CSV table of C-alpha atoms in Angstrom, one decimal:
chain,number,residue,atom,x,y,z
A,21,MET,CA,25.2,-20.3,-85.5
A,22,LYS,CA,23.6,-18.0,-83.5
A,23,THR,CA,20.3,-19.4,-81.9
A,24,TRP,CA,18.1,-18.5,-79.3
A,25,MET,CA,15.0,-20.5,-78.0
A,26,LEU,CA,12.0,-18.5,-76.8
A,27,ALA,CA,11.2,-20.2,-74.2
A,28,ASN,CA,8.7,-20.2,-71.0
A,29,ARG,CA,9.7,-18.9,-68.2
A,30,ARG,CA,7.3,-20.7,-66.4
A,31,SER,CA,7.8,-23.9,-67.3
A,32,LYS,CA,8.1,-26.4,-64.8
A,33,ASP,CA,9.8,-29.0,-66.8
A,34,THR,CA,13.3,-27.6,-68.0
A,35,TYR,CA,14.5,-31.7,-69.9
A,36,GLU,CA,13.8,-30.0,-73.3
A,37,ARG,CA,15.7,-26.6,-72.0
A,38,GLU,CA,18.7,-28.3,-70.7
A,39,ARG,CA,18.8,-31.0,-73.6
A,40,PHE,CA,18.8,-28.1,-75.9
A,41,ILE,CA,22.3,-26.5,-74.2
A,42,THR,CA,24.1,-29.9,-73.5
A,43,VAL,CA,23.7,-31.0,-77.7
A,44,ALA,CA,24.5,-27.0,-78.5
A,45,GLY,CA,27.4,-27.2,-76.1
A,46,GLU,CA,28.9,-30.5,-77.7
A,47,MET,CA,27.7,-29.5,-81.7
A,48,GLY,CA,29.8,-26.1,-81.1
A,49,ILE,CA,26.2,-23.8,-81.1
A,50,ASP,CA,26.1,-20.4,-79.8
A,51,PHE,CA,22.9,-21.2,-78.5
A,52,SER,CA,20.9,-18.9,-75.5
A,53,VAL,CA,17.7,-19.6,-74.0
A,54,VAL,CA,15.6,-16.4,-73.8
A,55,PHE,CA,12.6,-14.9,-72.4
A,56,ALA,CA,10.0,-12.8,-74.3
A,57,ASP,CA,10.0,-10.4,-71.0
A,58,GLU,CA,14.2,-9.9,-71.0
A,59,VAL,CA,13.3,-8.4,-75.0
A,60,ASP,CA,12.5,-4.8,-75.7
A,61,LEU,CA,10.3,-4.5,-78.8
A,62,ILE,CA,10.8,-1.3,-80.4
A,63,VAL,CA,9.1,-0.7,-83.8
A,64,SER,CA,10.0,1.7,-86.1
A,65,ARG,CA,10.7,2.0,-90.4
A,66,ASP,CA,14.7,1.6,-89.6
A,67,ASP,CA,15.3,-2.4,-90.5
A,68,ARG,CA,18.1,-2.4,-88.2
A,69,ARG,CA,19.8,-5.9,-88.0
A,70,SER,CA,19.7,-5.6,-83.9
A,71,ILE,CA,17.2,-6.2,-81.2
A,72,ARG,CA,17.3,-5.0,-77.4
A,73,TYR,CA,17.5,-7.8,-75.2
A,74,GLN,CA,18.2,-7.5,-71.6
A,75,ASN,CA,18.7,-4.2,-71.9
A,76,LYS,CA,21.1,-3.9,-75.0
A,77,ILE,CA,21.2,-3.1,-78.0
A,78,VAL,CA,22.5,-7.0,-79.1
A,79,ALA,CA,23.1,-8.6,-83.5
A,80,LEU,CA,20.0,-10.6,-84.3
A,81,PRO,CA,20.5,-14.3,-83.8
A,82,ASP,CA,20.3,-16.4,-87.4
A,83,VAL,CA,16.8,-18.2,-86.0
A,84,VAL,CA,14.2,-18.8,-83.5
A,85,ILE,CA,13.2,-21.9,-82.3
A,86,ALA,CA,10.3,-21.4,-80.2
A,87,ARG,CA,9.4,-23.8,-77.3
A,88,THR,CA,6.6,-21.8,-75.9
A,89,GLY,CA,3.3,-24.4,-77.1
A,90,SER,CA,0.2,-23.6,-75.8
A,91,SER,CA,1.2,-21.5,-73.6
A,92,THR,CA,2.2,-19.1,-75.8
A,93,GLY,CA,0.6,-15.4,-74.8
A,94,HIS,CA,0.6,-12.5,-76.9
A,95,PHE,CA,3.6,-11.2,-76.1
A,96,ASN,CA,5.2,-14.2,-76.9
A,97,LEU,CA,4.0,-13.6,-80.3
A,98,SER,CA,5.0,-10.0,-80.8
A,99,VAL,CA,8.6,-10.9,-80.2
A,100,LEU,CA,8.5,-14.0,-82.9
A,101,ARG,CA,6.2,-11.5,-85.4
A,102,GLN,CA,9.5,-8.6,-84.5
A,103,PHE,CA,12.8,-11.5,-85.6
A,104,GLU,CA,9.9,-12.7,-88.6
A,105,ARG,CA,9.5,-8.9,-89.8
A,106,LEU,CA,13.1,-8.8,-89.3
A,107,ASN,CA,13.9,-11.6,-91.6
A,108,VAL,CA,14.5,-14.0,-88.9
A,109,PRO,CA,13.1,-17.6,-89.2
A,110,THR,CA,11.7,-18.9,-86.2
A,111,LEU,CA,10.5,-22.5,-86.0
A,112,PRO,CA,7.6,-22.5,-86.4
A,113,ASN,CA,6.4,-19.3,-87.5
A,114,SER,CA,3.6,-17.4,-85.4
A,115,ASP,CA,1.1,-18.4,-87.6
A,116,ALA,CA,1.7,-22.1,-87.5
A,117,ILE,CA,2.1,-21.8,-83.7
A,118,CYS,CA,-1.3,-20.2,-83.2
A,119,ALA,CA,-2.7,-22.2,-85.5
A,120,ALA,CA,-2.1,-25.6,-83.8
A,121,LYS,CA,-2.5,-23.7,-80.1
A,122,ASP,CA,-6.1,-23.0,-80.7
A,123,LYS,CA,-7.2,-26.6,-81.0
A,124,MET,CA,-10.7,-26.3,-82.8
A,125,TYR,CA,-8.9,-24.0,-85.5
A,126,ALA,CA,-6.5,-26.1,-85.9
A,127,ASN,CA,-8.9,-29.1,-86.6
A,128,GLN,CA,-10.5,-26.8,-88.8
A,129,ILE,CA,-7.8,-27.0,-91.5
A,130,LEU,CA,-6.9,-30.3,-90.5
A,131,ALA,CA,-10.9,-31.1,-91.7
A,132,GLN,CA,-10.3,-29.0,-94.9
A,133,HIS,CA,-7.5,-30.8,-96.4
A,134,GLY,CA,-9.2,-34.3,-95.5
A,135,ILE,CA,-7.0,-35.4,-92.7
A,136,PRO,CA,-9.2,-37.8,-90.5
A,137,ILE,CA,-9.8,-36.1,-87.3
A,138,PRO,CA,-12.5,-37.6,-84.3
A,139,LYS,CA,-15.7,-35.7,-85.1
A,140,THR,CA,-15.8,-32.6,-83.6
A,141,MET,CA,-17.9,-29.7,-82.4
A,142,LEU,CA,-17.7,-25.9,-80.6
A,143,THR,CA,-19.5,-25.2,-77.5
A,144,ARG,CA,-20.3,-22.9,-75.0
A,145,PHE,CA,-21.6,-23.5,-71.5
A,146,PRO,CA,-25.0,-24.5,-71.0
A,147,SER,CA,-25.0,-26.5,-73.7
A,148,ASN,CA,-27.2,-28.6,-75.1
A,149,PRO,CA,-27.0,-32.5,-74.4
A,150,ASP,CA,-29.4,-33.3,-76.9
A,151,LEU,CA,-27.6,-31.4,-79.8
A,152,VAL,CA,-24.5,-33.3,-78.5
A,153,GLU,CA,-26.3,-36.9,-78.6
A,154,LYS,CA,-27.5,-36.1,-82.0
A,155,GLN,CA,-23.8,-34.5,-83.8
A,156,VAL,CA,-21.0,-36.5,-81.7
A,157,GLY,CA,-23.2,-39.2,-79.3
A,158,PHE,CA,-21.6,-40.6,-76.2
A,159,PRO,CA,-19.8,-41.2,-75.0
A,160,CYS,CA,-17.7,-37.6,-75.9
A,161,VAL,CA,-14.1,-36.0,-75.1
A,162,VAL,CA,-14.6,-32.5,-73.6
A,163,LYS,CA,-11.7,-30.5,-74.1
A,164,VAL,CA,-10.5,-27.0,-73.5
A,165,ILE,CA,-9.2,-24.9,-76.7
A,166,THR,CA,-5.7,-24.1,-75.8
A,167,GLY,CA,-3.9,-26.3,-73.3
A,168,SER,CA,-1.3,-29.4,-73.2
A,169,TYR,CA,0.0,-32.5,-71.4
A,170,GLY,CA,-4.0,-33.4,-71.3
A,171,VAL,CA,-4.5,-31.4,-69.0
A,172,GLY,CA,-8.4,-29.5,-69.3
A,173,VAL,CA,-9.7,-33.6,-70.9
A,174,TYR,CA,-12.4,-34.8,-69.9
A,175,LEU,CA,-14.4,-38.0,-70.5
A,176,CYS,CA,-18.5,-37.8,-70.6
A,177,ASP,CA,-19.7,-41.8,-70.7
A,178,ASN,CA,-23.3,-40.4,-70.9
A,179,LYS,CA,-25.8,-37.4,-71.7
A,180,LYS,CA,-26.2,-37.8,-67.6
A,181,GLN,CA,-22.6,-36.8,-67.1
A,182,PHE,CA,-22.5,-34.0,-69.2
A,183,GLU,CA,-25.5,-32.6,-67.8
A,184,ASP,CA,-23.8,-32.4,-64.9
A,185,LEU,CA,-20.4,-31.0,-66.3
A,186,SER,CA,-22.3,-28.3,-68.3
A,187,GLU,CA,-23.9,-27.3,-64.9
A,188,LEU,CA,-21.0,-27.5,-63.3
A,189,ILE,CA,-18.8,-25.6,-65.9
A,190,SER,CA,-22.1,-22.9,-66.1
A,191,ALA,CA,-22.2,-23.0,-61.9
A,192,LEU,CA,-18.8,-21.3,-62.1
A,193,ASP,CA,-19.2,-18.6,-64.6
A,194,PHE,CA,-17.0,-20.3,-67.3
A,195,LYS,CA,-17.2,-18.1,-70.0
A,196,ASN,CA,-14.9,-19.2,-72.9
A,197,SER,CA,-16.1,-22.0,-75.4
A,198,MET,CA,-14.9,-25.5,-75.3
A,199,ILE,CA,-14.1,-28.7,-78.0
A,200,VAL,CA,-16.6,-31.3,-78.1
A,201,GLN,CA,-15.1,-34.6,-80.0
A,202,GLU,CA,-16.0,-38.2,-80.8
A,203,TYR,CA,-14.7,-40.8,-78.3
A,204,ILE,CA,-12.4,-43.1,-80.2
A,205,GLU,CA,-12.9,-46.2,-77.7
A,206,TYR,CA,-11.1,-48.6,-80.0
A,207,SER,CA,-8.0,-45.8,-78.5
A,208,SER,CA,-9.0,-45.5,-75.4
A,209,GLY,CA,-5.6,-45.3,-72.6
A,210,ARG,CA,-3.4,-45.5,-75.9
A,211,ASP,CA,-2.2,-43.3,-79.1
A,212,LEU,CA,1.1,-42.7,-81.1
A,213,ARG,CA,3.5,-39.4,-80.5
A,214,VAL,CA,5.1,-39.2,-84.2
A,215,ILE,CA,7.9,-36.5,-84.3
A,216,VAL,CA,8.0,-34.6,-87.8
A,217,ILE,CA,11.1,-32.1,-88.1
A,218,GLY,CA,11.6,-30.3,-91.2
A,219,GLY,CA,8.6,-32.4,-93.1
A,220,LYS,CA,10.1,-35.7,-92.4
A,221,VAL,CA,9.2,-38.2,-89.3
A,222,VAL,CA,12.5,-39.2,-87.0
A,223,GLY,CA,10.4,-41.6,-84.8
A,224,ALA,CA,6.9,-42.8,-83.2
A,225,MET,CA,6.2,-44.0,-79.8
A,226,LYS,CA,3.1,-45.8,-78.4
A,227,ARG,CA,1.6,-44.3,-75.1
A,228,GLU,CA,-0.3,-46.5,-73.1
A,229,ALA,CA,-1.8,-45.4,-70.2
A,230,THR,CA,-1.1,-47.1,-66.7
A,231,ASP,CA,-3.6,-46.1,-64.1
A,232,GLY,CA,-7.1,-47.1,-66.2
A,233,SER,CA,-7.3,-43.7,-68.0
A,234,PHE,CA,-8.1,-43.1,-71.5
A,235,LYS,CA,-5.3,-40.5,-71.7
A,236,ALA,CA,-2.4,-42.1,-72.1
A,237,ASN,CA,-0.1,-38.9,-72.1
A,238,ILE,CA,3.4,-39.3,-70.8
A,239,THR,CA,3.6,-36.5,-68.1
A,240,ARG,CA,0.1,-38.6,-66.1
A,241,GLY,CA,2.1,-42.0,-65.4
A,242,GLY,CA,1.8,-43.1,-69.0
A,243,VAL,CA,4.3,-45.3,-71.4
A,244,GLY,CA,6.0,-44.9,-73.4
A,245,THR,CA,7.7,-47.5,-76.0
A,246,ALA,CA,9.6,-47.1,-79.9
A,247,TYR,CA,6.7,-48.0,-82.5
A,248,ASP,CA,7.3,-48.8,-86.1
A,249,VAL,CA,6.1,-46.2,-88.2
A,250,ASP,CA,4.8,-47.5,-91.5
A,251,GLU,CA,3.5,-45.7,-94.6
A,252,LYS,CA,-0.1,-44.8,-93.6
A,253,MET,CA,0.9,-43.4,-90.2
A,254,GLU,CA,3.9,-41.7,-92.2
A,255,LEU,CA,2.2,-40.0,-94.1
A,256,LEU,CA,-0.6,-39.0,-92.5
A,257,ALA,CA,2.3,-36.8,-90.0
A,258,ILE,CA,3.5,-35.2,-92.5
A,259,GLN,CA,0.0,-33.7,-94.5
A,260,THR,CA,-1.2,-32.3,-90.7
A,261,ALA,CA,2.6,-30.5,-89.9
A,262,LYS,CA,2.3,-29.5,-93.6
A,263,VAL,CA,-1.0,-28.1,-93.6
A,264,LEU,CA,-0.7,-26.4,-90.0
A,265,ASN,CA,2.8,-25.3,-91.7
A,266,LEU,CA,4.5,-27.0,-88.2
A,267,ASP,CA,8.4,-26.6,-89.4
A,268,ILE,CA,8.5,-29.5,-86.1
A,269,ALA,CA,5.5,-30.8,-84.5
A,270,GLY,CA,4.6,-33.6,-81.9
A,271,VAL,CA,1.3,-35.0,-84.3
A,272,ASP,CA,-0.3,-37.0,-81.9
A,273,LEU,CA,-2.4,-40.4,-83.6
A,274,LEU,CA,-5.9,-42.0,-82.3
A,275,PHE,CA,-5.6,-45.6,-83.5
A,276,HIS,CA,-8.5,-46.3,-85.9
A,277,PRO,CA,-10.2,-49.5,-87.5
A,278,ASP,CA,-9.3,-47.5,-90.7
A,279,GLY,CA,-6.3,-46.7,-89.5
A,280,TYR,CA,-5.0,-43.5,-87.5
A,281,LYS,CA,-7.3,-40.2,-86.7
A,282,VAL,CA,-5.4,-36.8,-85.8
A,283,CYS,CA,-5.9,-35.8,-82.4
A,284,GLU,CA,-3.9,-33.0,-82.4
A,285,ALA,CA,-0.3,-31.3,-83.5
A,286,ASN,CA,2.0,-29.6,-81.1
A,287,SER,CA,3.7,-27.1,-81.8
A,288,SER,CA,6.6,-27.3,-78.9
A,289,PRO,CA,6.4,-31.1,-78.2
A,290,GLY,CA,7.7,-32.8,-75.6
A,291,PHE,CA,10.8,-35.1,-76.2
A,292,HIS,CA,11.4,-36.7,-72.5
A,293,GLY,CA,10.1,-39.9,-73.2
A,294,PHE,CA,10.4,-39.4,-76.7
A,295,GLU,CA,14.4,-39.8,-76.8
A,296,GLY,CA,14.1,-42.8,-73.9
A,297,ALA,CA,12.3,-44.4,-76.1
A,298,LEU,CA,13.9,-44.2,-79.1
A,299,ASP,CA,17.3,-43.3,-78.5
A,300,ILE,CA,17.1,-40.9,-80.4
A,301,ASN,CA,18.4,-37.1,-80.3
A,302,ILE,CA,15.6,-34.3,-81.0
A,303,PRO,CA,17.8,-31.4,-80.2
A,304,LYS,CA,20.2,-32.9,-82.9
A,305,LYS,CA,17.8,-33.1,-85.2
A,306,ILE,CA,16.2,-29.9,-84.5
A,307,PHE,CA,19.4,-27.6,-84.9
A,308,GLU,CA,20.5,-29.8,-88.3
A,309,TYR,CA,17.1,-28.8,-89.8
A,310,ALA,CA,17.6,-25.0,-88.4
A,311,LYS,CA,21.2,-25.3,-89.8
A,312,ILE,CA,19.6,-26.5,-93.7
A,313,ARG,CA,17.3,-23.4,-93.0
A,314,ILE,CA,19.4,-20.8,-93.0
A,315,GLY,CA,22.2,-22.8,-95.2
A,316,VAL,CA,24.6,-23.2,-92.9
């Protein structure tokens, strides 16, 4: 199985990349890490079974694993779409990556399918604090539209903090929209990362902050421990991945008195802490699923 992994050259965390390389060698898989700027896109009516890579015409891979996540820009998407037009499976596909990357759009899809999420609104700054108080309430969480690792997420405890943040963002001439989301106090400083591959949950990890933060990301100093998968959690994670059309997903769940709420879903979930906590070989699981997808 000839496998390419489309990766983000600017990523400073290379753990996952090295793990894919190591496991591919152990499984005897023909594996290459590819960056979008190494691929030349030439679009014509010819449906050739080749592509220009590193200034050479090479045979197409059997499958492409997309590991660019929330940093997936236009060129990365164009590369993935080129493979898709040439009937090369991409895991996940470009449309699914776009949906997961845009947190507001992802929430719209999840809400449409009846999946429990925190109440969410889209706003531009300066924003009306009275409207936020009425529709979402305080405390509230303010998020950028795209992002990962807990970056661009801020907790406003009250209306005054929100007004101050609104003034600051407006003074910076920030033109992009942002998300204001209900704060689930019951889950403060802790959440669950559930990884779904090929429609099956492979495991769950509880993440807990160690510095008093309401964010529990491992990359921000959180601690991860194995967590038993119950029926409600499993169904919710699988449904989330399914409606977003994600073959591979990291579904983040918030604890709630009624069970769980979906915080977000990632198309390229980090798994450094996950593998350490659960002793599960994530690249092997992905490669095994890729083989099923292409019938090997």
